[in-house]
Amino acid sequence: MKKSNLITTIILLIGVTVLWGLPLSRLYPADPTETYTFHIELAQKMAQGKFIGTPHFLYQLLVITIHKLAPFISFNIAGYYVIPICACWILAIITEYNIRQTIPFSHFYKKEFYSIPITLALMIITPISLFTYPRLYLGYIGITMYHSATTLLAKPICLLILNTITKIFKHPTYYSKKLNLSLFFLTILSLITKPNYIICLIPAVFFVIIYKLYMNKLINWMSIIWSLCFPALIVLGWQFSLTYLNDPTFIKGGRSSIIFAPFTVMSFYSTSLLYDFIMSILFPLSVYILFWEKAKNEFSLNLAWLIFLVSIFYIYFLGESSRMYAGNFLWGGQITLFILFVYSISFLFKQQNLDDFYFASILHKLRTKFFLCLLIFGFHSINGLVYLMYVTQTGGY
């Protein structure tokens, strides 16, 4: 590892530990929402009974494994601290790498000068919800959620999946066994962590395939079918059966079914859904509108948008009969929106010559589309810091 990469990694690890350590220290042992308590107690029951008690069991499996390998680490410490912090570390490293690859060369600053603070901001990013304080989370598409370790655990896996899918679509004639195997195992890992992202990705990929067929473009069928669709179909089928066709004794709410319920779930938490939605996506929306001519031709950005739009259908139009207001379809929106933020900020930096921006007058900088987008990103980041402190102080949403 290069010295600069090592320093970058150390800064990220320290920064993430400090940022996430604050709210996590408030959630343990009180856990006002009892989310961690539920999953950790389920892990203990699974360890004792040697059974799978949830369709997405990776978090529980990791809690059990850590405790078995290091008995001095309790189930609670593993679940509240070790797994969330390690997941944050991995997510930060992958995110920083994604952003650094797209930042143009500058004679005055290293790329890490931009990628590190942006990555740390993304680790706590939230909708711009200050104007509805203290309602900072409910009704919005939250992006950063300190109360759900499984969602956090899924984010780095899902980001890697989109990186891989993008490569496959961009290079349809290139066959890589390593790439296909990576996608295959990442798909399975994502599903057993939290299936929400894959159920958004599959319809989006289907739309992309229809478009490419219409445009008479090549498609890497082998990778899409065997590395993504096949494992997704098998695992999702098993998860659907366990959750909706049998009696899920250890799942909150018991047996349930998916129902069509337009705006029922989200309107329970907010009466200003359109405002909340816009404030949730203001940064990526601004980037896309202001750089429309180039954004419409950026495949990876458009795919990230498409996956997010699929998640919007789940969030606002579907619910579960026995746990309607649990908002379990919201997790997909939070994951897809986080990834959309990553791809949007990466796209934004590709549009700006940083040396020209550095030498420009202050007045000229203030009038650039690049600065306006960064300003909006800054508002999201400041709001994220406020939400972090709110959770640290209250332990609530």
Coordinates of C-alpha atoms in Angstrom, one line a residue:
M1 CA 0.0 0.0 0.0
K2 CA 1.3 3.5 -0.9
K3 CA 2.1 5.8 1.9
S4 CA -0.6 8.3 0.7
N5 CA -3.2 5.6 0.6
L6 CA -2.2 4.4 4.1
I7 CA -2.6 7.9 5.5
T8 CA -5.9 8.3 3.7
T9 CA -7.2 5.1 5.2
I10 CA -6.0 6.0 8.7
I11 CA -7.8 9.4 8.5
L12 CA -11.0 7.8 7.3
L13 CA -10.9 5.2 10.0
I14 CA -10.4 7.7 12.7
G15 CA -13.0 10.1 11.3
V16 CA -15.6 7.5 10.9
T17 CA -15.0 6.1 14.4
V18 CA -15.4 9.5 16.0
L19 CA -18.5 10.4 13.9
W20 CA -20.4 7.1 14.4
G21 CA -19.1 6.4 17.9
L22 CA -21.1 9.4 19.3
P23 CA -24.6 8.2 18.3
L24 CA -23.8 4.5 18.9
S25 CA -22.6 5.3 22.4
R26 CA -26.0 6.9 23.1
L27 CA -27.9 3.9 21.7
Y28 CA -26.1 1.4 23.9
P29 CA -27.4 0.2 26.3
A30 CA -30.6 2.2 26.3
D31 CA -31.6 1.5 22.6
P32 CA -34.8 3.6 22.7
T33 CA -36.1 2.1 19.4
E34 CA -35.2 -1.5 20.5
T35 CA -33.9 -2.2 16.9
Y36 CA -30.5 -3.4 18.0
T37 CA -32.0 -5.3 20.9
F38 CA -34.3 -7.2 18.6
H39 CA -31.5 -8.3 16.2
I40 CA -29.0 -9.1 18.9
E41 CA -31.5 -11.2 20.9
L42 CA -32.4 -13.0 17.7
A43 CA -28.6 -13.7 17.2
Q44 CA -28.5 -15.2 20.7
K45 CA -31.5 -17.4 20.0
M46 CA -30.0 -18.5 16.7
A47 CA -26.7 -19.4 18.4
Q48 CA -28.5 -21.4 21.1
G49 CA -31.0 -23.2 18.8
K50 CA -28.8 -23.4 15.7
F51 CA -31.4 -22.2 13.3
I52 CA -32.0 -19.4 10.8
G53 CA -34.6 -17.0 12.3
T54 CA -34.6 -14.3 9.7
P55 CA -34.4 -14.2 5.9
H56 CA -31.6 -11.7 6.1
F57 CA -29.3 -13.2 8.7
L58 CA -25.8 -11.9 7.9
Y59 CA -25.8 -9.4 10.8
Q60 CA -26.8 -12.1 13.2
L61 CA -24.2 -14.5 11.8
L62 CA -21.4 -11.9 12.2
V63 CA -22.5 -11.2 15.8
I64 CA -22.4 -15.0 16.6
T65 CA -19.0 -15.4 14.8
I66 CA -17.4 -12.5 16.6
H67 CA -18.5 -13.8 20.0
K68 CA -17.4 -17.3 19.2
L69 CA -14.0 -16.2 18.0
A70 CA -13.5 -13.7 20.8
P71 CA -15.7 -14.8 23.8
F72 CA -14.6 -11.7 25.8
I73 CA -16.6 -9.6 23.2
S74 CA -20.2 -9.9 24.3
F75 CA -23.2 -10.2 21.8
N76 CA -24.1 -6.6 22.7
I77 CA -20.7 -5.1 22.1
A78 CA -20.3 -7.0 18.8
G79 CA -23.8 -5.9 17.7
Y80 CA -23.7 -2.3 18.9
Y81 CA -20.2 -1.4 18.1
V82 CA -17.9 -3.9 16.3
I83 CA -20.1 -4.6 13.3
P84 CA -21.5 -1.0 12.7
I85 CA -18.0 0.6 13.0
C86 CA -16.4 -2.0 10.8
A87 CA -19.2 -1.6 8.2
C88 CA -18.6 2.1 8.3
W89 CA -14.9 1.6 7.8
I90 CA -15.4 -0.5 4.7
L91 CA -18.1 1.8 3.3
A92 CA -15.8 4.8 3.8
I93 CA -12.9 3.2 2.0
I94 CA -15.0 2.1 -1.0
T95 CA -16.7 5.4 -1.2
E96 CA -13.5 7.4 -1.0
Y97 CA -12.0 5.2 -3.7
N98 CA -15.0 5.8 -6.0
I99 CA -14.8 9.6 -5.6
R100 CA -11.0 9.8 -5.9
Q101 CA -11.1 8.0 -9.2
T102 CA -13.3 10.7 -10.7
I103 CA -11.6 13.8 -9.3
P104 CA -9.5 15.5 -12.1
F105 CA -5.8 16.1 -11.6
S106 CA -4.9 19.4 -9.8
H107 CA -1.5 21.0 -9.6
F108 CA -2.2 22.5 -6.2
Y109 CA -4.0 19.9 -4.2
K110 CA -3.9 16.1 -4.0
K111 CA -7.1 14.3 -4.9
E112 CA -7.4 13.2 -1.2
F113 CA -7.8 16.9 -0.2
Y114 CA -11.3 16.6 -1.8
S115 CA -12.1 12.9 -1.5
I116 CA -11.6 12.6 2.3
P117 CA -13.8 15.4 3.6
I118 CA -16.5 14.5 1.0
T119 CA -16.4 10.9 2.1
L120 CA -16.7 11.8 5.8
A121 CA -19.6 14.1 4.9
L122 CA -21.3 11.2 3.0
M123 CA -21.0 9.0 6.1
I124 CA -23.4 11.3 8.0
I125 CA -25.4 12.9 5.1
T126 CA -29.1 13.4 5.5
P127 CA -32.0 15.2 3.8
I128 CA -32.2 18.9 4.4
S129 CA -34.7 18.6 7.3
L130 CA -33.7 21.5 9.6
F131 CA -36.8 23.5 8.7
T132 CA -39.0 20.8 10.2
Y133 CA -37.0 20.3 13.4
P134 CA -37.3 18.2 15.5
R135 CA -38.8 16.0 12.7
L136 CA -35.4 15.3 11.1
Y137 CA -36.0 11.8 9.9
L138 CA -39.6 10.6 9.7
G139 CA -41.3 11.4 6.4
Y140 CA -37.9 11.9 4.6
I141 CA -35.8 9.3 2.8
G142 CA -33.2 9.2 5.6
I143 CA -29.9 8.2 3.8
T144 CA -28.0 7.9 7.1
M145 CA -29.8 5.8 9.8
Y146 CA -28.0 5.1 13.1
H147 CA -30.7 2.7 14.3
S148 CA -30.4 0.1 11.6
A149 CA -27.1 -1.9 11.6
T150 CA -28.4 -4.2 8.8
T151 CA -28.9 -1.2 6.4
L152 CA -25.5 0.1 7.2
L153 CA -24.0 -3.4 6.6
A154 CA -25.7 -3.6 3.2
K155 CA -24.4 -0.2 1.9
P156 CA -20.8 -1.2 1.0
I157 CA -22.0 -4.4 -0.6
C158 CA -24.6 -2.6 -2.7
L159 CA -22.1 0.1 -3.8
L160 CA -19.7 -2.6 -5.0
I161 CA -22.6 -4.3 -6.8
L162 CA -23.5 -1.2 -8.8
N163 CA -19.8 -0.6 -9.6
T164 CA -19.7 -4.2 -11.0
I165 CA -22.9 -3.9 -12.9
T166 CA -21.8 -0.7 -14.5
K167 CA -18.6 -2.3 -15.7
I168 CA -20.6 -5.2 -17.2
F169 CA -23.0 -3.0 -19.1
K170 CA -20.2 -0.6 -20.3
H171 CA -18.1 -3.5 -21.6
P172 CA -20.6 -6.1 -22.9
T173 CA -18.0 -8.0 -25.0
Y174 CA -15.5 -8.3 -22.1
Y175 CA -15.7 -11.6 -20.2
S176 CA -14.1 -11.8 -16.7
K177 CA -14.6 -14.8 -14.6
K178 CA -13.4 -12.8 -11.6
L179 CA -16.0 -10.1 -12.3
N180 CA -18.8 -12.6 -12.7
L181 CA -17.9 -14.5 -9.5
S182 CA -17.7 -11.2 -7.6
L183 CA -21.2 -10.2 -8.8
F184 CA -22.5 -13.6 -7.9
F185 CA -21.3 -13.6 -4.3
L186 CA -22.0 -9.9 -3.8
T187 CA -25.6 -10.5 -4.9
I188 CA -26.0 -13.3 -2.3
L189 CA -24.3 -11.3 0.4
S190 CA -26.6 -8.3 -0.3
L191 CA -29.7 -10.5 -0.1
I192 CA -28.8 -12.1 3.2
T193 CA -27.9 -8.7 4.6
K194 CA -31.0 -6.9 3.4
P195 CA -32.8 -7.8 0.2
N196 CA -34.2 -4.2 -0.4
Y197 CA -31.4 -3.1 -2.8
I198 CA -31.6 -6.2 -5.1
I199 CA -35.4 -5.9 -5.5
C200 CA -34.8 -2.4 -6.7
L201 CA -31.8 -3.4 -8.9
I202 CA -33.5 -6.2 -10.8
P203 CA -36.4 -4.1 -12.3
A204 CA -33.9 -1.3 -13.1
V205 CA -31.6 -3.8 -15.0
F206 CA -34.7 -5.1 -16.8
F207 CA -35.5 -1.6 -18.0
V208 CA -31.8 -1.1 -19.2
I209 CA -32.0 -4.4 -21.1
I210 CA -35.2 -3.4 -22.8
Y211 CA -33.6 -0.1 -23.8
K212 CA -30.4 -1.7 -25.1
L213 CA -32.4 -4.2 -27.1
Y214 CA -34.4 -1.4 -28.6
M215 CA -31.2 0.5 -29.5
N216 CA -29.7 -2.7 -30.9
K217 CA -26.8 -2.7 -28.4
L218 CA -24.8 -5.6 -27.1
I219 CA -25.6 -7.1 -23.7
N220 CA -23.5 -9.4 -21.6
W221 CA -26.3 -12.0 -21.0
M222 CA -24.0 -14.5 -19.3
S223 CA -23.1 -12.1 -16.5
I224 CA -26.6 -10.6 -16.0
I225 CA -28.4 -14.0 -16.0
W226 CA -26.0 -16.2 -14.1
S227 CA -24.3 -13.8 -11.8
L228 CA -27.2 -11.5 -10.9
C229 CA -30.6 -12.9 -11.8
F230 CA -30.1 -16.6 -11.0
P231 CA -28.8 -16.2 -7.4
A232 CA -31.3 -13.4 -6.8
L233 CA -34.2 -15.6 -8.0
I234 CA -33.2 -18.5 -5.7
V235 CA -32.5 -16.5 -2.6
L236 CA -35.5 -14.1 -3.0
G237 CA -37.8 -17.1 -3.5
W238 CA -36.6 -18.6 -0.3
Q239 CA -36.8 -15.3 1.6
F240 CA -40.4 -14.6 0.3
S241 CA -41.5 -18.1 1.4
L242 CA -40.0 -17.6 4.8
T243 CA -41.5 -14.2 5.3
Y244 CA -44.9 -14.2 3.6
L245 CA -45.9 -17.9 3.1
N246 CA -44.9 -19.4 6.4
D247 CA -45.3 -18.3 10.1
P248 CA -42.2 -16.3 10.8
T249 CA -42.0 -16.7 14.5
F250 CA -39.0 -14.6 15.0
I251 CA -39.9 -11.8 12.7
K252 CA -41.5 -8.6 14.1
G253 CA -45.3 -8.5 13.4
G254 CA -45.6 -12.2 12.6
R255 CA -47.0 -13.4 9.3
S256 CA -47.8 -10.7 6.8
S257 CA -48.4 -9.9 3.1
I258 CA -47.4 -7.2 0.6
I259 CA -50.3 -4.9 -0.2
F260 CA -50.8 -1.9 -2.6
A261 CA -51.2 1.1 -0.3
P262 CA -50.4 4.4 -2.1
F263 CA -48.8 6.9 0.3
T264 CA -50.3 5.1 3.3
V265 CA -47.0 4.5 5.1
M266 CA -45.2 7.7 4.5
S267 CA -48.3 9.9 5.1
F268 CA -48.5 8.4 8.5
Y269 CA -45.3 10.2 9.4
S270 CA -45.6 13.4 7.5
T271 CA -48.3 15.6 5.8
S272 CA -45.8 17.3 3.5
L273 CA -44.6 14.3 1.4
L274 CA -43.6 16.3 -1.7
Y275 CA -41.5 18.8 0.3
D276 CA -39.9 16.0 2.2
F277 CA -39.1 14.1 -1.0
I278 CA -37.5 17.1 -2.7
M279 CA -35.4 18.0 0.4
S280 CA -34.2 14.4 0.5
I281 CA -32.9 14.4 -3.1
L282 CA -32.1 18.1 -3.5
F283 CA -28.4 17.6 -4.2
P284 CA -28.5 14.8 -6.8
L285 CA -31.5 16.5 -8.4
S286 CA -29.6 19.8 -8.7
V287 CA -26.6 18.1 -10.2
Y288 CA -28.8 16.3 -12.8
I289 CA -30.7 19.4 -13.8
L290 CA -27.8 21.8 -13.9
F291 CA -25.6 19.5 -15.9
W292 CA -28.4 18.0 -17.9
E293 CA -26.6 17.8 -21.2
K294 CA -23.8 15.6 -19.9
A295 CA -25.8 13.9 -17.1
K296 CA -28.3 12.4 -19.6
N297 CA -25.5 10.5 -21.3
E298 CA -23.7 9.3 -18.1
F299 CA -24.7 5.7 -18.0
S300 CA -23.6 5.0 -14.4
L301 CA -25.4 8.0 -13.0
N302 CA -28.6 7.2 -14.9
L303 CA -28.5 3.6 -13.7
A304 CA -28.2 4.9 -10.1
W305 CA -31.1 7.2 -10.7
L306 CA -33.2 4.4 -12.2
I307 CA -32.6 2.1 -9.2
F308 CA -33.5 4.8 -6.9
L309 CA -36.8 5.5 -8.8
V310 CA -37.7 1.9 -8.5
S311 CA -37.2 2.2 -4.7
I312 CA -39.5 5.2 -4.7
F313 CA -42.4 3.0 -6.0
Y314 CA -41.8 0.5 -3.1
I315 CA -41.7 3.3 -0.5
Y316 CA -44.7 5.3 -1.5
F317 CA -47.0 2.6 -3.0
L318 CA -46.4 -0.6 -1.1
G319 CA -46.9 -1.8 2.5
E320 CA -47.1 -4.9 4.7
S321 CA -50.5 -5.9 6.1
S322 CA -49.5 -6.8 9.7
R323 CA -46.7 -4.2 10.1
M324 CA -47.9 -1.4 7.9
Y325 CA -46.1 1.4 9.5
A326 CA -42.8 -0.4 10.1
G327 CA -41.7 1.1 6.7
N328 CA -39.6 -1.9 5.7
F329 CA -39.6 -0.9 2.1
L330 CA -38.0 2.4 3.1
W331 CA -34.6 0.7 3.6
G332 CA -34.2 0.3 -0.1
G333 CA -34.7 4.0 -0.7
Q334 CA -32.1 4.9 1.9
I335 CA -29.5 2.6 0.4
T336 CA -30.2 3.6 -3.2
L337 CA -30.2 7.3 -2.3
F338 CA -26.9 7.0 -0.6
I339 CA -25.4 5.4 -3.7
L340 CA -27.0 8.1 -5.8
F341 CA -25.3 10.7 -3.7
V342 CA -21.9 9.0 -4.2
Y343 CA -22.4 8.8 -8.0
S344 CA -23.7 12.3 -8.2
I345 CA -20.8 13.9 -6.4
S346 CA -18.4 11.8 -8.5
F347 CA -20.1 13.0 -11.7
L348 CA -20.0 16.6 -10.4
F349 CA -16.2 16.6 -10.0
K350 CA -15.7 15.3 -13.5
Q351 CA -17.4 18.4 -14.8
Q352 CA -15.0 20.9 -13.2
N353 CA -11.4 21.8 -13.9
L354 CA -10.2 22.3 -10.4
D355 CA -7.2 24.4 -11.4
D356 CA -9.4 26.9 -13.2
F357 CA -11.8 26.9 -10.3
Y358 CA -8.8 27.6 -7.9
F359 CA -7.6 30.6 -9.9
A360 CA -11.1 32.1 -10.6
S361 CA -12.2 35.1 -8.7
I362 CA -14.5 34.7 -5.7
L363 CA -17.4 36.3 -7.7
H364 CA -16.9 33.9 -10.6
K365 CA -16.7 30.9 -8.2
L366 CA -20.0 31.9 -6.6
R367 CA -21.7 32.0 -10.0
T368 CA -20.6 28.5 -11.2
K369 CA -23.0 25.6 -11.3
F370 CA -20.2 23.5 -9.6
F371 CA -20.2 25.9 -6.6
L372 CA -24.0 25.9 -6.3
C373 CA -24.1 22.1 -6.2
L374 CA -21.3 22.0 -3.6
L375 CA -23.3 24.5 -1.6
I376 CA -26.4 22.3 -1.6
F377 CA -24.2 19.3 -0.7
G378 CA -22.9 21.4 2.2
F379 CA -26.5 22.0 3.4
H380 CA -27.1 18.2 3.4
S381 CA -23.8 17.7 5.3
I382 CA -24.6 20.3 8.0
N383 CA -28.1 18.8 8.4
G384 CA -26.3 15.4 8.8
L385 CA -24.2 16.8 11.6
V386 CA -27.3 18.3 13.3
Y387 CA -29.0 14.9 13.1
L388 CA -26.0 13.1 14.4
M389 CA -26.0 15.4 17.5
Y390 CA -29.8 15.0 17.8
V391 CA -29.4 11.2 18.0
T392 CA -26.5 11.5 20.3
Q393 CA -28.5 13.6 22.7
T394 CA -31.9 11.9 22.5
G395 CA -31.3 8.5 21.1
G396 CA -34.5 8.9 19.0
Y397 CA -35.1 9.2 15.3

